[in-house]
Coordinates of C-alpha atoms and ligand atoms in Angstrom, one line a residue:
M1 CA 187.0 38.0 -33.7
K2 CA 187.9 38.2 -30.1
I3 CA 187.7 41.6 -28.4
G4 CA 189.6 41.9 -25.1
V5 CA 188.8 44.6 -22.6
I6 CA 191.5 45.2 -20.0
S7 CA 191.4 46.9 -16.6
E8 CA 192.9 50.4 -16.5
T9 CA 196.0 50.6 -14.5
L10 CA 196.8 54.4 -14.5
Q11 CA 196.3 55.9 -11.1
G12 CA 192.9 57.6 -10.8
E13 CA 191.6 56.1 -14.0
R14 CA 188.1 54.8 -13.2
R15 CA 186.7 54.3 -16.7
V16 CA 186.3 51.1 -18.6
A17 CA 186.5 50.8 -22.4
L18 CA 183.3 48.7 -22.8
V19 CA 180.2 48.6 -20.7
P20 CA 177.8 45.6 -20.6
D21 CA 175.2 47.3 -22.9
A22 CA 177.8 47.9 -25.6
V23 CA 179.2 44.4 -25.1
A24 CA 175.8 42.9 -25.8
K25 CA 175.6 44.9 -29.1
L26 CA 179.0 43.7 -30.2
A27 CA 178.1 40.1 -29.3
T28 CA 175.1 40.2 -31.6
S29 CA 177.4 41.5 -34.5
G30 CA 179.4 38.3 -34.3
F31 CA 182.2 39.5 -32.0
E32 CA 183.3 37.4 -29.0
V33 CA 184.0 39.7 -26.0
V34 CA 186.2 38.9 -23.0
V35 CA 186.5 41.3 -20.1
E36 CA 189.3 41.3 -17.5
A37 CA 187.9 40.6 -14.0
G38 CA 187.2 43.8 -12.1
A39 CA 187.6 46.0 -15.2
G40 CA 184.3 47.8 -14.8
E41 CA 184.3 47.9 -11.0
Q42 CA 185.4 51.6 -10.6
A43 CA 182.7 52.6 -13.0
D44 CA 180.1 50.6 -11.2
F45 CA 179.8 47.8 -13.7
T46 CA 180.3 44.5 -11.8
D47 CA 181.7 41.3 -13.3
D48 CA 178.2 39.8 -12.9
A49 CA 176.7 42.6 -15.0
Y50 CA 179.1 41.6 -17.8
R51 CA 178.3 37.9 -17.4
E52 CA 174.6 38.7 -17.6
A53 CA 175.3 40.5 -20.9
G54 CA 176.8 37.2 -22.1
V55 CA 180.5 38.1 -21.8
A56 CA 183.3 35.9 -20.4
V57 CA 185.2 37.3 -17.5
E58 CA 188.9 36.5 -17.5
A59 CA 191.1 36.8 -14.4
D60 CA 194.4 36.3 -16.2
R61 CA 195.4 39.6 -17.9
R62 CA 198.3 37.9 -19.7
A63 CA 196.0 35.3 -21.3
L64 CA 193.6 38.0 -22.3
L65 CA 196.3 40.1 -23.9
S66 CA 197.9 37.2 -25.8
T67 CA 194.7 35.8 -27.2
S68 CA 192.7 38.9 -28.1
D69 CA 192.4 40.0 -31.7
V70 CA 191.6 43.6 -30.6
V71 CA 192.4 45.0 -27.2
L72 CA 190.3 47.9 -26.0
S73 CA 191.3 50.3 -23.3
V74 CA 190.9 54.0 -22.4
Q75 CA 194.5 54.8 -21.6
P76 CA 197.4 53.6 -23.8
L77 CA 198.7 50.2 -23.1
R78 CA 201.8 49.9 -20.9
L79 CA 205.0 48.6 -22.5
E80 CA 204.7 45.3 -20.6
D81 CA 201.2 44.8 -22.0
V82 CA 202.3 45.6 -25.6
E83 CA 204.9 42.8 -25.3
R84 CA 202.2 40.3 -24.6
L85 CA 200.0 41.0 -27.6
R86 CA 200.2 38.6 -30.5
V87 CA 201.7 39.9 -33.7
G88 CA 199.0 41.2 -36.0
A89 CA 196.6 42.0 -33.1
A90 CA 195.0 45.5 -32.9
T91 CA 194.4 48.0 -30.1
I92 CA 192.1 51.0 -29.7
S93 CA 192.6 53.6 -27.0
F94 CA 193.4 57.3 -26.4
L95 CA 197.0 56.4 -27.5
Q96 CA 198.3 59.9 -26.9
P97 CA 201.1 59.7 -29.5
A98 CA 202.4 63.1 -28.4
T99 CA 203.6 61.7 -25.1
Q100 CA 203.6 58.0 -25.6
Y101 CA 206.5 57.8 -27.9
A102 CA 208.0 54.6 -26.5
V103 CA 204.6 52.8 -26.6
V104 CA 204.0 53.8 -30.2
E105 CA 207.4 52.6 -31.2
A106 CA 206.9 49.3 -29.3
L107 CA 203.5 48.8 -30.9
A108 CA 205.0 49.3 -34.4
A109 CA 208.0 47.0 -33.6
Q110 CA 205.6 44.3 -32.3
G111 CA 203.5 44.4 -35.6
I112 CA 200.4 45.7 -33.8
T113 CA 197.8 47.8 -35.6
A114 CA 197.1 50.6 -33.2
F115 CA 194.3 53.1 -33.4
S116 CA 194.3 56.4 -31.6
L117 CA 190.9 58.0 -30.8
E118 CA 192.4 61.5 -30.6
L119 CA 193.2 61.3 -34.3
L120 CA 189.7 60.6 -35.5
P121 CA 188.8 63.2 -38.1
R122 CA 186.3 65.8 -37.0
I123 CA 183.8 65.0 -39.8
S124 CA 180.2 64.2 -39.5
R125 CA 180.6 60.6 -40.5
A126 CA 182.9 60.1 -37.5
Q127 CA 180.8 62.0 -34.9
S128 CA 179.4 58.8 -33.3
M129 CA 183.0 57.6 -32.7
D130 CA 184.3 60.9 -31.4
A131 CA 185.5 60.0 -27.9
L132 CA 187.4 63.3 -27.5
S133 CA 184.1 65.1 -27.8
S134 CA 182.1 62.8 -25.6
Q135 CA 184.7 63.0 -22.8
A136 CA 185.2 66.8 -23.2
S137 CA 181.6 67.3 -22.7
L138 CA 181.6 65.5 -19.4
A139 CA 184.6 67.5 -18.3
G140 CA 182.9 70.8 -19.2
Y141 CA 179.8 69.9 -17.2
K142 CA 181.7 68.6 -14.2
A143 CA 184.0 71.6 -14.1
V144 CA 181.1 73.9 -13.4
L145 CA 179.8 71.6 -10.6
M146 CA 183.3 71.6 -9.1
A147 CA 183.4 75.4 -9.2
A148 CA 179.9 75.7 -7.7
N149 CA 180.8 73.3 -5.0
R150 CA 183.8 75.4 -3.9
L151 CA 182.3 78.9 -4.4
G152 CA 180.7 80.3 -1.3
K153 CA 177.9 81.9 -3.4
F154 CA 174.7 80.8 -5.1
F155 CA 174.9 80.6 -8.9
P156 CA 171.3 81.8 -9.5
M157 CA 169.8 85.2 -8.6
L158 CA 167.6 84.7 -5.6
T159 CA 165.0 87.0 -4.2
T160 CA 164.5 86.0 -0.6
A161 CA 162.8 87.5 2.5
A162 CA 166.3 88.3 3.7
G163 CA 167.1 90.3 0.5
T164 CA 168.2 89.7 -3.1
I165 CA 171.2 87.7 -4.0
P166 CA 172.8 88.6 -7.4
P167 CA 173.7 85.8 -9.8
A168 CA 177.3 84.4 -9.9
R169 CA 179.4 85.6 -12.8
V170 CA 181.1 82.8 -14.8
L171 CA 183.7 83.4 -17.5
V172 CA 184.5 80.5 -19.8
L173 CA 187.8 80.7 -21.8
G174 CA 187.8 78.4 -24.8
A175 CA 184.4 77.6 -26.3
G176 CA 185.1 74.2 -27.9
V177 CA 183.2 71.1 -26.8
A178 CA 184.1 71.3 -23.1
G179 CA 183.6 75.1 -23.0
L180 CA 180.2 75.0 -24.6
Q181 CA 179.1 72.3 -22.2
A182 CA 180.4 74.4 -19.3
I183 CA 178.5 77.4 -20.6
A184 CA 175.3 75.4 -20.9
T185 CA 175.7 74.0 -17.4
A186 CA 176.5 77.3 -15.8
R187 CA 173.5 78.8 -17.5
R188 CA 171.2 76.0 -16.3
L189 CA 172.4 76.8 -12.7
G190 CA 171.4 80.4 -13.2
A191 CA 174.8 82.1 -13.6
V192 CA 175.5 85.1 -15.8
V193 CA 178.0 83.7 -18.3
E194 CA 180.4 85.3 -20.7
A195 CA 182.8 83.4 -22.9
Y196 CA 185.8 84.0 -25.1
D197 CA 187.5 81.9 -27.8
V198 CA 190.1 82.8 -30.4
R199 CA 187.9 81.3 -33.1
S200 CA 185.2 83.9 -33.8
A201 CA 183.2 81.1 -35.5
V202 CA 181.9 79.9 -32.1
K203 CA 180.3 83.3 -31.3
E204 CA 176.8 82.3 -32.5
E205 CA 176.9 79.0 -30.6
V206 CA 178.0 80.8 -27.4
K207 CA 175.1 83.3 -27.8
S208 CA 172.6 80.6 -28.5
L209 CA 173.4 79.1 -25.1
G210 CA 172.4 82.4 -23.4
A211 CA 176.0 83.6 -22.7
S212 CA 177.6 86.8 -24.1
F213 CA 180.7 86.5 -26.3
L214 CA 183.7 88.7 -25.5
E215 CA 184.9 90.4 -28.6
F216 CA 188.3 91.9 -28.7
E217 CA 190.2 93.5 -31.5
L218 CA 192.2 90.4 -32.1
E219 CA 192.5 88.5 -35.3
T220 CA 190.6 85.1 -35.3
Q221 CA 192.9 82.1 -35.0
E222 CA 191.0 79.4 -36.9
G223 CA 193.3 76.4 -37.7
Q224 CA 192.6 73.2 -39.5
G225 CA 189.8 70.7 -38.7
G226 CA 187.8 73.1 -36.5
Y227 CA 190.7 73.6 -34.1
A228 CA 192.5 76.8 -33.2
R229 CA 196.0 77.4 -34.7
E230 CA 199.0 78.0 -32.4
Q231 CA 199.1 81.7 -31.3
S232 CA 202.2 84.0 -31.2
E233 CA 203.4 85.2 -27.8
E234 CA 202.6 88.7 -28.9
F235 CA 198.9 87.7 -29.5
L236 CA 198.7 85.9 -26.1
T237 CA 200.2 88.9 -24.3
K238 CA 197.6 91.2 -25.8
Q239 CA 194.9 88.6 -25.1
R240 CA 195.9 88.5 -21.4
E241 CA 195.8 92.3 -21.1
L242 CA 192.3 92.4 -22.6
L243 CA 191.1 89.5 -20.3
T244 CA 192.5 90.9 -17.1
E245 CA 189.4 93.1 -16.3
R246 CA 186.9 90.3 -17.2
V247 CA 188.8 87.7 -15.0
A248 CA 188.7 90.2 -12.1
A249 CA 185.0 90.6 -12.5
A250 CA 184.3 86.9 -12.5
D251 CA 183.4 84.7 -9.5
V252 CA 184.3 81.6 -11.5
V253 CA 186.7 81.2 -14.4
I254 CA 186.6 77.9 -16.3
T255 CA 189.5 77.5 -18.7
T256 CA 189.4 75.0 -21.5
A257 CA 191.8 76.5 -24.2
A258 CA 193.9 74.0 -26.1
I259 CA 195.9 73.6 -29.3
P260 CA 196.2 70.0 -30.4
G261 CA 199.7 68.6 -29.6
R262 CA 201.0 71.8 -28.0
R263 CA 201.3 73.1 -24.5
A264 CA 198.0 74.8 -23.5
P265 CA 198.1 78.6 -24.0
L266 CA 198.6 80.7 -20.9
L267 CA 195.6 82.9 -20.5
V268 CA 195.5 83.7 -16.8
T269 CA 198.7 84.9 -15.1
A270 CA 199.6 85.1 -11.4
P271 CA 198.9 88.8 -11.2
M272 CA 195.5 88.2 -12.9
V273 CA 194.7 85.6 -10.1
K274 CA 195.7 88.2 -7.5
G275 CA 193.3 90.6 -9.0
M276 CA 190.3 88.3 -8.4
R277 CA 188.0 88.7 -5.4
R278 CA 188.7 86.5 -2.4
G279 CA 186.9 83.1 -2.7
S280 CA 186.8 83.2 -6.5
V281 CA 187.3 79.9 -8.2
I282 CA 189.3 78.9 -11.3
V283 CA 188.9 75.4 -12.8
D284 CA 191.6 74.7 -15.2
L285 CA 190.6 71.9 -17.6
A286 CA 193.9 72.3 -19.4
A287 CA 195.9 71.3 -16.3
E288 CA 197.1 68.2 -17.9
T289 CA 198.7 69.9 -20.9
G290 CA 200.4 72.7 -18.9
G291 CA 197.5 74.7 -17.7
N292 CA 195.8 77.9 -18.9
C293 CA 196.5 79.5 -15.6
E294 CA 200.0 80.2 -14.4
V295 CA 199.5 79.0 -10.9
T296 CA 197.7 75.8 -11.7
R297 CA 199.2 72.7 -10.1
P298 CA 198.1 69.6 -12.1
G299 CA 196.1 67.2 -9.9
Q300 CA 195.7 69.7 -7.0
V301 CA 193.4 72.4 -5.7
V302 CA 195.5 75.3 -4.4
E303 CA 194.6 78.6 -2.8
V304 CA 196.5 81.4 -4.3
D305 CA 196.1 85.0 -3.1
G306 CA 192.6 84.1 -1.8
A307 CA 191.4 82.4 -5.0
W308 CA 190.9 78.7 -5.4
V309 CA 192.7 77.2 -8.4
D310 CA 191.5 73.7 -9.3
G311 CA 193.8 71.7 -11.5
T312 CA 192.0 68.4 -11.2
T313 CA 193.2 66.1 -14.0
N314 CA 191.2 63.4 -15.8
V315 CA 187.9 65.0 -14.9
P316 CA 185.8 62.7 -17.2
S317 CA 187.0 59.8 -14.9
T318 CA 185.2 61.4 -12.0
M319 CA 182.0 60.6 -13.8
A320 CA 183.1 57.2 -14.7
L321 CA 179.8 55.5 -15.4
H322 CA 178.6 57.9 -18.1
A323 CA 182.1 58.5 -19.3
S324 CA 182.5 54.8 -19.8
Q325 CA 179.1 54.4 -21.4
L326 CA 179.8 57.2 -24.0
Y327 CA 183.4 56.0 -24.6
A328 CA 182.0 52.4 -25.1
R329 CA 179.6 53.7 -27.7
N330 CA 182.3 55.6 -29.5
V331 CA 184.6 52.6 -29.5
T332 CA 181.9 50.2 -30.6
N333 CA 181.0 52.5 -33.5
L334 CA 184.7 52.7 -34.6
L335 CA 185.0 48.9 -34.3
R336 CA 182.0 48.2 -36.4
H337 CA 183.4 50.7 -38.9
L338 CA 186.8 48.9 -39.0
A339 CA 185.4 45.4 -39.0
S340 CA 181.9 45.6 -40.5
A341 CA 181.9 41.9 -41.5
G342 CA 183.2 40.8 -38.1
E343 CA 186.8 40.9 -39.2
L344 CA 189.3 43.8 -39.3
K345 CA 189.5 45.0 -42.9
L346 CA 191.5 48.1 -43.2
D347 CA 190.8 50.4 -46.1
F348 CA 193.5 53.1 -46.0
E349 CA 191.5 55.1 -48.7
D350 CA 188.9 55.7 -46.0
E351 CA 189.5 58.9 -44.1
I352 CA 188.5 57.6 -40.7
T353 CA 190.8 54.5 -40.9
R354 CA 193.7 56.4 -42.4
S355 CA 193.5 59.3 -39.8
C356 CA 193.4 57.2 -36.6
C357 CA 195.5 54.2 -37.5
V358 CA 199.0 55.0 -36.0
T359 CA 200.9 51.7 -36.4
H360 CA 200.4 48.9 -38.9
A361 CA 202.5 46.1 -40.3
G362 CA 205.6 47.1 -38.3
Q363 CA 205.5 50.8 -39.2
V364 CA 204.3 54.1 -37.7
V365 CA 202.0 54.8 -40.6
N366 CA 200.5 58.1 -39.5
E367 CA 202.0 61.5 -40.5
R368 CA 199.9 63.4 -38.0
A369 CA 201.1 61.1 -35.1
R370 CA 204.7 61.6 -36.2
Q371 CA 204.1 65.4 -36.2
L372 CA 202.7 65.2 -32.7
M373 CA 205.6 63.1 -31.5
R374 CA 208.0 65.6 -33.1
A375 CA 206.2 68.7 -31.7
A376 CA 206.2 67.1 -28.2
A377 CA 209.9 66.5 -28.5
A378 CA 210.6 70.2 -29.5
P379 CA 211.3 72.7 -26.8
Q380 CA 208.1 74.6 -25.7
P381 CA 207.8 77.8 -23.7
T382 CA 207.4 77.2 -20.0
K383 CA 204.9 79.2 -18.0
G384 CA 207.6 81.4 -16.6
E385 CA 208.9 82.3 -20.1
A386 CA 205.5 83.6 -21.2
H387 CA 205.9 87.0 -19.6
Ligands
NAD401 P1 190.3 71.9 -28.2 O1 190.0 71.1 -27.0 O2 191.5 71.6 -29.0 O3 190.3 73.4 -27.7 C1 189.3 74.0 -26.9 C2 189.0 75.4 -27.4 O4 190.1 76.3 -27.0 C3 188.8 75.6 -28.9 O5 187.6 76.1 -29.1 C4 190.0 76.6 -29.3 O6 189.6 77.5 -30.3 C5 190.1 77.3 -28.0 N1 191.4 78.1 -27.8 C6 192.6 77.8 -28.2 N2 193.5 78.8 -27.9 C7 192.8 79.7 -27.2 C8 193.1 80.9 -26.6 N3 194.3 81.5 -26.6 N4 192.1 81.6 -26.0 C9 190.8 81.2 -26.0 N5 190.4 80.0 -26.6 C10 191.4 79.3 -27.2 O7 189.0 71.8 -29.2 P2 187.7 70.9 -29.2 O8 186.8 71.4 -28.1 O9 188.1 69.5 -29.1 O10 187.1 71.2 -30.6 C11 187.2 72.4 -31.2 C12 186.1 72.5 -32.3 O11 186.2 71.4 -33.2 C13 184.7 72.4 -31.8 O12 184.2 73.6 -31.2 C14 184.0 72.1 -33.1 O13 183.8 73.3 -33.9 C15 184.9 71.2 -33.8 N6 184.4 69.8 -33.7 C16 183.9 69.2 -34.8 C17 183.4 67.9 -34.7 C18 182.8 67.3 -35.9 O14 182.5 67.9 -36.9 N7 182.7 66.0 -35.9 C19 183.5 67.2 -33.5 C20 184.1 67.9 -32.4 C21 184.5 69.2 -32.5

């Protein structure tokens, strides 16, 4: 079976779907791997490094697309790439069905079997394939470094000959995979950390990392599969009221709150930003899905009322080497699951296969993907409507 790894074309995307190490592992499992020339360059993997791992490097993208049995990428394929795939081929990526409606339809029409890594079930059997988690973890770590870099203060408490410096105060909103990694990183740098999540189930994890968990008199919002459920506007208004004082007390706020397939909940309003001390920093990891902060501008760092608001998008890509390495391991594990005997054998009774296969044999076969596509098409509140 021939696996094709293409260069990413989305602006700012530095990751590559397979790294030489992972390629070598696939080759020993009977897969033939071909990489597009330059695919790993932005993540510091040269074509020579792939060649040394026994992989062919192909300069012609069209040829690679039209001869591969499985095409691997990080971002969804472009429509023009889909057209070049051969009928019956497969693709694995972050397909983003909620926003890539046209690509999903084209994949189905072309008879491609497409797998979406976002749709992997959050079960222990699938943990080694969980690219959402591996990438969120990188983002949580990097968000803290981005904040520390901008903050004109030390993170740790320091006792110096010139006097004592108090530790920075970090508030993490959303304690999922990214939030927990942000908490751990901020703690390692010596900050005093508090965190809040609508799922009270994370309280013990937060505390075990040495942070305090903010408890408000609000009902827990546990949804399905370990995610939060969508919250009412009334709930969010109350939450913002309760958070106002904690946001004002923080030097750094890292926001990571998300609801799968929906716009990110608004947690920090413009007046709350105004209430922060000059020089405080907000890093909004939800910038891509609408932002947790009202004044976030996706892809930009802006100064608003004396506070810095960092809306950098695709944060994992800023750590492209390790991001690619972890992604490659996730994809390799999924591939070996789907093609254990060196050939794709789809068992739709299997929860992993069923959950992440979006298109197959000319159809969109995934109800969750359809729901995400419908939810994205439905009108959603804009930031301005939230208050
Ligand atoms: P996510 O990116 O969808 O959301 C991030 C966090 O935001 C979540 O913890 C969510 O509860 C929180 N959130 C949503 N609305 C909020 C609000 N208004 N205020 C504050 N916080 C809010 O989630 P994720 O990080 O991808 O995963 C969530 C959980 O899934 C994990 O913490 C874990 O328990 C579970 N998980 C399980 C597995 C597994 O078993 N294989 C793998 C990964 C994650």
